[in-house]
Amino acid sequence: MTEAPAWQRHPVLLGVLAVTLALGLLFLAHFGWMVTTRLGAEPRVEDWMTPRHVVHAFGVPEAVIAPLLGTPPGPLPFASLRDLAAAQGKTPEALVAEVQAQVDMADGLSVEGGP
Amino acid sequence: MTDTLLALVPQHGPLVLFLATFLSCLALPIPSSILMLAAGAFVASGDLAAATVVAAALGGALIGDQAGYGLGRVGGGGFWQRLLDSPRSGGIARRAGSALRRRVFPTVYFSRWLFSALGPYVNFAAGAARVGWPGFSIASLLGEATWVGLYVGLGFLFAARIETLGATVSSAIGALAAAVVALLLGRMIWRNRRKKAA
């Protein structure tokens, strides 16, 4: 009598193995895509970021960001740009665009003034 | 969804981190790794204190691990016994249980951070298979400390790129976890085949 093939003797295990391998390949493909296309891309301002985070991560002076936030003078608030936009009656996209413009301008200045 | 969760960190502070790491240890799909990266970035900018961030993330993860282990120990015993008694799964379950008991430290330690997708299931299986609590807890503490330190540290160092970094690291960990599960399944099938052939 011939031995049954592996897929007939362990159908559940082989099914789980096939799904696991497919998932693993998907993760690997996404990892490869991230490394080759996204990891080197210039980071952008996002609405979850806080003003101090923007200052620290993008190297923009505090004095440039503060006037956009509509908050009283003093230390930058620990609040997301999303919440700060809502407090001013703006959309998060509008405030993010204003902050991004300042970041881009500061970037341009540092490139022009660079060695 | 991730942006909304990230925006909750400035609103609620370390409480969000505590809940995220706690729930992710119970297999709920919460992007706790990216939240820790964001918390690391907020530490770098001076918005949050490092000690508070680490305490909240580590506290949530450790309590989550203990909850998973406890659930396995209390509620998983019957399920585990059924697996052991079944003629189809008995051999595999016995071998899996004894392998987990023999290699409790590496299994629990590495499933906290390197193969973190497997962590919640290891917690439940360790409780159900009655793996010793002290060994489980020490490995859980060291593993979670590595996980929290690694992600908060990466967020601190790469503050401007945490979303990209989070997605890249998550994909790498997902691929690694799938490779480990595939290897274990392949080994089980191979061993069963050899046993039947003998």
GROMACS .gro file of C-alpha atoms in nm:
model
  313
    1MET     CA    1   0.000   0.000   0.000
    2THR     CA    2   0.140   0.343  -0.096
    3GLU     CA    3   0.178   0.617   0.166
    4ALA     CA    4  -0.073   0.905   0.138
    5PRO     CA    5   0.081   1.238   0.034
    6ALA     CA    6   0.166   1.485   0.310
    7TRP     CA    7  -0.122   1.723   0.226
    8GLN     CA    8  -0.373   1.439   0.280
    9ARG     CA    9  -0.226   1.338   0.616
   10HIS     CA   10  -0.189   1.690   0.761
   11PRO     CA   11  -0.442   1.904   0.575
   12VAL     CA   12  -0.491   2.153   0.861
   13LEU     CA   13  -0.120   2.193   0.939
   14LEU     CA   14  -0.034   2.232   0.572
   15GLY     CA   15  -0.315   2.486   0.526
   16VAL     CA   16  -0.186   2.690   0.820
   17LEU     CA   17   0.170   2.657   0.683
   18ALA     CA   18   0.059   2.787   0.340
   19VAL     CA   19  -0.125   3.085   0.497
   20THR     CA   20   0.177   3.160   0.720
   21LEU     CA   21   0.416   3.153   0.424
   22ALA     CA   22   0.185   3.379   0.221
   23LEU     CA   23   0.164   3.628   0.513
   24GLY     CA   24   0.542   3.612   0.558
   25LEU     CA   25   0.596   3.694   0.190
   26LEU     CA   26   0.352   3.987   0.212
   27PHE     CA   27   0.536   4.128   0.514
   28LEU     CA   28   0.870   4.075   0.339
   29ALA     CA   29   0.747   4.252   0.025
   30HIS     CA   30   0.616   4.545   0.234
   31PHE     CA   31   0.947   4.561   0.422
   32GLY     CA   32   1.141   4.569   0.093
   33TRP     CA   33   0.912   4.841  -0.046
   34MET     CA   34   0.951   5.053   0.268
   35VAL     CA   35   1.332   5.021   0.268
   36THR     CA   36   1.371   5.098  -0.102
   37THR     CA   37   1.115   5.376  -0.143
   38ARG     CA   38   1.002   5.532   0.186
   39LEU     CA   39   1.290   5.512   0.434
   40GLY     CA   40   1.506   5.760   0.245
   41ALA     CA   41   1.219   6.000   0.165
   42GLU     CA   42   1.209   6.346   0.324
   43PRO     CA   43   0.982   6.335   0.635
   44ARG     CA   44   0.670   6.556   0.633
   45VAL     CA   45   0.484   6.738   0.912
   46GLU     CA   46   0.184   6.536   1.037
   47ASP     CA   47  -0.120   6.643   1.238
   48TRP     CA   48  -0.035   6.422   1.540
   49MET     CA   49   0.295   6.605   1.594
   50THR     CA   50   0.333   6.863   1.870
   51PRO     CA   51   0.495   7.204   1.814
   52ARG     CA   52   0.804   7.107   2.018
   53HIS     CA   53   0.831   6.784   1.819
   54VAL     CA   54   0.829   6.986   1.494
   55VAL     CA   55   1.093   7.221   1.634
   56HIS     CA   56   1.313   6.930   1.746
   57ALA     CA   57   1.266   6.695   1.450
   58PHE     CA   58   1.276   6.950   1.167
   59GLY     CA   59   1.520   7.198   1.320
   60VAL     CA   60   1.282   7.496   1.288
   61PRO     CA   61   1.320   7.786   1.534
   62GLU     CA   62   1.047   7.807   1.802
   63ALA     CA   63   0.984   8.170   1.713
   64VAL     CA   64   0.875   8.069   1.362
   65ILE     CA   65   0.622   7.807   1.477
   66ALA     CA   66   0.473   7.988   1.779
   67PRO     CA   67   0.278   8.257   1.586
   68LEU     CA   68   0.095   7.989   1.383
   69LEU     CA   69  -0.051   7.817   1.689
   70GLY     CA   70  -0.285   8.083   1.825
   71THR     CA   71  -0.171   8.019   2.182
   72PRO     CA   72  -0.067   8.277   2.442
   73PRO     CA   73   0.304   8.368   2.453
   74GLY     CA   74   0.517   8.134   2.662
   75PRO     CA   75   0.641   7.776   2.629
   76LEU     CA   76   0.506   7.578   2.332
   77PRO     CA   77   0.202   7.370   2.435
   78PHE     CA   78   0.205   6.989   2.459
   79ALA     CA   79  -0.082   6.939   2.217
   80SER     CA   80  -0.110   6.788   1.870
   81LEU     CA   81  -0.135   7.017   1.567
   82ARG     CA   82  -0.476   6.853   1.513
   83ASP     CA   83  -0.604   6.981   1.850
   84LEU     CA   84  -0.439   7.320   1.807
   85ALA     CA   85  -0.605   7.358   1.465
   86ALA     CA   86  -0.946   7.268   1.614
   87ALA     CA   87  -0.897   7.531   1.887
   88GLN     CA   88  -0.840   7.795   1.617
   89GLY     CA   89  -1.134   7.675   1.407
   90LYS     CA   90  -0.901   7.560   1.129
   91THR     CA   91  -0.880   7.221   0.962
   92PRO     CA   92  -0.577   7.010   1.064
   93GLU     CA   93  -0.469   7.010   0.698
   94ALA     CA   94  -0.458   7.393   0.690
   95LEU     CA   95  -0.239   7.421   1.001
   96VAL     CA   96  -0.015   7.133   0.888
   97ALA     CA   97   0.031   7.310   0.551
   98GLU     CA   98   0.127   7.637   0.727
   99VAL     CA   99   0.378   7.458   0.951
  100GLN     CA  100   0.515   7.259   0.655
  101ALA     CA  101   0.563   7.584   0.462
  102GLN     CA  102   0.773   7.722   0.750
  103VAL     CA  103   0.974   7.397   0.765
  104ASP     CA  104   1.035   7.410   0.389
  105MET     CA  105   1.135   7.777   0.414
  106ALA     CA  106   1.376   7.704   0.700
  107ASP     CA  107   1.515   7.410   0.498
  108GLY     CA  108   1.565   7.637   0.195
  109LEU     CA  109   1.740   7.898   0.409
  110SER     CA  110   1.971   7.638   0.565
  111VAL     CA  111   2.057   7.497   0.219
  112GLU     CA  112   2.126   7.847   0.080
  113GLY     CA  113   2.327   7.948   0.383
  114GLY     CA  114   2.510   7.612   0.398
  115PRO     CA  115   2.872   7.559   0.298
  116MET     CA  116  -0.624   5.517   1.254
  117THR     CA  117  -0.256   5.529   1.360
  118ASP     CA  118  -0.251   5.911   1.331
  119THR     CA  119  -0.559   5.931   1.555
  120LEU     CA  120  -0.393   5.707   1.813
  121LEU     CA  121  -0.071   5.909   1.794
  122ALA     CA  122  -0.266   6.232   1.848
  123LEU     CA  123  -0.404   6.077   2.171
  124VAL     CA  124  -0.055   6.072   2.326
  125PRO     CA  125  -0.038   6.452   2.375
  126GLN     CA  126  -0.402   6.446   2.496
  127HIS     CA  127  -0.375   6.169   2.754
  128GLY     CA  128  -0.001   6.123   2.795
  129PRO     CA  129   0.146   5.802   2.935
  130LEU     CA  130  -0.199   5.652   3.010
  131VAL     CA  131  -0.238   5.582   2.636
  132LEU     CA  132   0.094   5.398   2.636
  133PHE     CA  133  -0.002   5.194   2.942
  134LEU     CA  134  -0.334   5.087   2.785
  135ALA     CA  135  -0.177   5.020   2.443
  136THR     CA  136   0.098   4.790   2.571
  137PHE     CA  137  -0.145   4.617   2.811
  138LEU     CA  138  -0.404   4.547   2.538
  139SER     CA  139  -0.146   4.444   2.277
  140CYS     CA  140  -0.017   4.177   2.519
  141LEU     CA  141  -0.370   4.033   2.509
  142ALA     CA  142  -0.357   4.003   2.125
  143LEU     CA  143  -0.564   4.314   2.054
  144PRO     CA  144  -0.442   4.478   1.731
  145ILE     CA  145  -0.310   4.801   1.886
  146PRO     CA  146  -0.003   4.959   1.717
  147SER     CA  147   0.179   4.985   2.049
  148SER     CA  148   0.524   4.980   1.887
  149ILE     CA  149   0.457   5.300   1.690
  150LEU     CA  150   0.305   5.461   2.000
  151MET     CA  151   0.630   5.387   2.186
  152LEU     CA  152   0.830   5.534   1.896
  153ALA     CA  153   0.615   5.849   1.920
  154ALA     CA  154   0.661   5.862   2.297
  155GLY     CA  155   1.039   5.837   2.242
  156ALA     CA  156   1.015   6.127   1.997
  157PHE     CA  157   0.816   6.331   2.254
  158VAL     CA  158   1.086   6.255   2.512
  159ALA     CA  159   1.349   6.384   2.266
  160SER     CA  160   1.155   6.709   2.216
  161GLY     CA  161   1.108   6.759   2.590
  162ASP     CA  162   0.728   6.709   2.585
  163LEU     CA  163   0.737   6.393   2.804
  164ALA     CA  164   0.970   6.263   3.074
  165ALA     CA  165   1.165   5.945   2.989
  166ALA     CA  166   1.097   5.783   3.328
  167THR     CA  167   0.719   5.830   3.297
  168VAL     CA  168   0.714   5.692   2.942
  169VAL     CA  169   0.921   5.385   3.031
  170ALA     CA  170   0.722   5.319   3.351
  171ALA     CA  171   0.386   5.343   3.170
  172ALA     CA  172   0.486   5.126   2.871
  173LEU     CA  173   0.668   4.867   3.081
  174GLY     CA  174   0.394   4.858   3.347
  175GLY     CA  175   0.122   4.798   3.085
  176ALA     CA  176   0.325   4.528   2.909
  177LEU     CA  177   0.412   4.340   3.230
  178ILE     CA  178   0.055   4.346   3.359
  179GLY     CA  179  -0.064   4.238   3.013
  180ASP     CA  180   0.178   3.944   3.012
  181GLN     CA  181   0.063   3.836   3.358
  182ALA     CA  182  -0.302   3.868   3.253
  183GLY     CA  183  -0.239   3.651   2.944
  184TYR     CA  184  -0.051   3.393   3.149
  185GLY     CA  185  -0.324   3.398   3.415
  186LEU     CA  186  -0.599   3.356   3.155
  187GLY     CA  187  -0.413   3.058   3.009
  188ARG     CA  188  -0.360   2.909   3.353
  189VAL     CA  189  -0.722   2.953   3.468
  190GLY     CA  190  -0.920   2.923   3.146
  191GLY     CA  191  -0.682   2.740   2.917
  192GLY     CA  192  -0.628   2.428   3.127
  193GLY     CA  193  -0.938   2.252   2.993
  194PHE     CA  194  -0.857   2.343   2.635
  195TRP     CA  195  -0.497   2.226   2.677
  196GLN     CA  196  -0.614   1.897   2.834
  197ARG     CA  197  -0.847   1.835   2.538
  198LEU     CA  198  -0.551   1.887   2.303
  199LEU     CA  199  -0.341   1.642   2.510
  200ASP     CA  200  -0.623   1.381   2.517
  201SER     CA  201  -0.696   1.400   2.146
  202PRO     CA  202  -0.530   1.120   1.946
  203ARG     CA  203  -0.469   1.365   1.658
  204SER     CA  204  -0.310   1.651   1.852
  205GLY     CA  205  -0.193   1.477   2.172
  206GLY     CA  206   0.164   1.407   2.056
  207ILE     CA  207   0.216   1.754   1.912
  208ALA     CA  208   0.067   1.927   2.221
  209ARG     CA  209   0.285   1.720   2.459
  210ARG     CA  210   0.599   1.803   2.259
  211ALA     CA  211   0.504   2.173   2.235
  212GLY     CA  212   0.438   2.187   2.610
  213SER     CA  213   0.764   2.017   2.703
  214ALA     CA  214   0.962   2.235   2.454
  215LEU     CA  215   0.810   2.548   2.609
  216ARG     CA  216   0.898   2.428   2.961
  217ARG     CA  217   1.255   2.335   2.857
  218ARG     CA  218   1.318   2.663   2.672
  219VAL     CA  219   1.101   2.901   2.869
  220PHE     CA  220   1.357   3.183   2.884
  221PRO     CA  221   1.443   3.217   2.512
  222THR     CA  222   1.082   3.151   2.405
  223VAL     CA  223   0.932   3.414   2.635
  224TYR     CA  224   1.222   3.662   2.605
  225PHE     CA  225   1.241   3.671   2.224
  226SER     CA  226   0.862   3.666   2.180
  227ARG     CA  227   0.847   3.998   2.372
  228TRP     CA  228   1.037   4.199   2.111
  229LEU     CA  229   1.204   4.011   1.824
  230PHE     CA  230   0.900   3.794   1.743
  231SER     CA  231   0.654   4.019   1.924
  232ALA     CA  232   0.360   3.912   1.707
  233LEU     CA  233   0.378   3.574   1.885
  234GLY     CA  234   0.397   3.720   2.238
  235PRO     CA  235   0.027   3.707   2.339
  236TYR     CA  236  -0.004   3.343   2.225
  237VAL     CA  237   0.311   3.243   2.411
  238ASN     CA  238   0.164   3.403   2.729
  239PHE     CA  239  -0.158   3.204   2.697
  240ALA     CA  240   0.021   2.880   2.602
  241ALA     CA  241   0.268   2.919   2.892
  242GLY     CA  242  -0.019   2.956   3.139
  243ALA     CA  243  -0.220   2.670   2.988
  244ALA     CA  244   0.084   2.436   2.980
  245ARG     CA  245   0.161   2.531   3.344
  246VAL     CA  246   0.507   2.669   3.274
  247GLY     CA  247   0.664   2.783   3.603
  248TRP     CA  248   0.556   3.137   3.698
  249PRO     CA  249   0.897   3.267   3.825
  250GLY     CA  250   1.079   3.165   3.506
  251PHE     CA  251   0.802   3.312   3.290
  252SER     CA  252   0.798   3.639   3.488
  253ILE     CA  253   1.177   3.694   3.478
  254ALA     CA  254   1.188   3.633   3.102
  255SER     CA  255   0.882   3.858   3.057
  256LEU     CA  256   1.043   4.141   3.258
  257LEU     CA  257   1.372   4.128   3.065
  258GLY     CA  258   1.198   4.086   2.729
  259GLU     CA  259   0.953   4.372   2.783
  260ALA     CA  260   1.235   4.596   2.911
  261THR     CA  261   1.422   4.523   2.585
  262TRP     CA  262   1.107   4.595   2.377
  263VAL     CA  263   1.029   4.923   2.553
  264GLY     CA  264   1.394   5.036   2.560
  265LEU     CA  265   1.441   4.955   2.192
  266TYR     CA  266   1.132   5.134   2.060
  267VAL     CA  267   1.146   5.436   2.293
  268GLY     CA  268   1.519   5.464   2.212
  269LEU     CA  269   1.457   5.444   1.834
  270GLY     CA  270   1.182   5.706   1.864
  271PHE     CA  271   1.423   5.927   2.060
  272LEU     CA  272   1.696   5.892   1.797
  273PHE     CA  273   1.483   5.908   1.480
  274ALA     CA  274   1.212   6.152   1.592
  275ALA     CA  275   1.134   6.284   1.243
  276ARG     CA  276   1.083   5.942   1.084
  277ILE     CA  277   0.889   5.741   1.337
  278GLU     CA  278   0.592   5.651   1.113
  279THR     CA  279   0.814   5.517   0.834
  280LEU     CA  280   1.042   5.349   1.085
  281GLY     CA  281   0.746   5.194   1.270
  282ALA     CA  282   0.595   5.051   0.951
  283THR     CA  283   0.934   4.916   0.837
  284VAL     CA  284   1.018   4.751   1.170
  285SER     CA  285   0.663   4.607   1.202
  286SER     CA  286   0.692   4.447   0.857
  287ALA     CA  287   1.032   4.300   0.945
  288ILE     CA  288   0.894   4.159   1.271
  289GLY     CA  289   0.586   4.021   1.093
  290ALA     CA  290   0.807   3.846   0.837
  291LEU     CA  291   1.032   3.706   1.113
  292ALA     CA  292   0.732   3.580   1.313
  293ALA     CA  293   0.586   3.414   1.002
  294ALA     CA  294   0.923   3.251   0.930
  295VAL     CA  295   0.945   3.111   1.285
  296VAL     CA  296   0.587   2.976   1.274
  297ALA     CA  297   0.650   2.825   0.928
  298LEU     CA  298   0.969   2.657   1.053
  299LEU     CA  299   0.791   2.513   1.358
  300LEU     CA  300   0.499   2.387   1.147
  301GLY     CA  301   0.736   2.238   0.890
  302ARG     CA  302   0.928   2.064   1.168
  303MET     CA  303   0.607   1.924   1.317
  304ILE     CA  304   0.492   1.788   0.980
  305TRP     CA  305   0.837   1.644   0.907
  306ARG     CA  306   0.861   1.473   1.248
  307ASN     CA  307   0.512   1.325   1.220
  308ARG     CA  308   0.598   1.194   0.874
  309ARG     CA  309   0.918   1.030   0.998
  310LYS     CA  310   0.740   0.885   1.302
  311LYS     CA  311   0.469   0.728   1.085
  312ALA     CA  312   0.729   0.597   0.839
  313ALA     CA  313   0.926   0.424   1.123
   0.00000   0.00000   0.00000
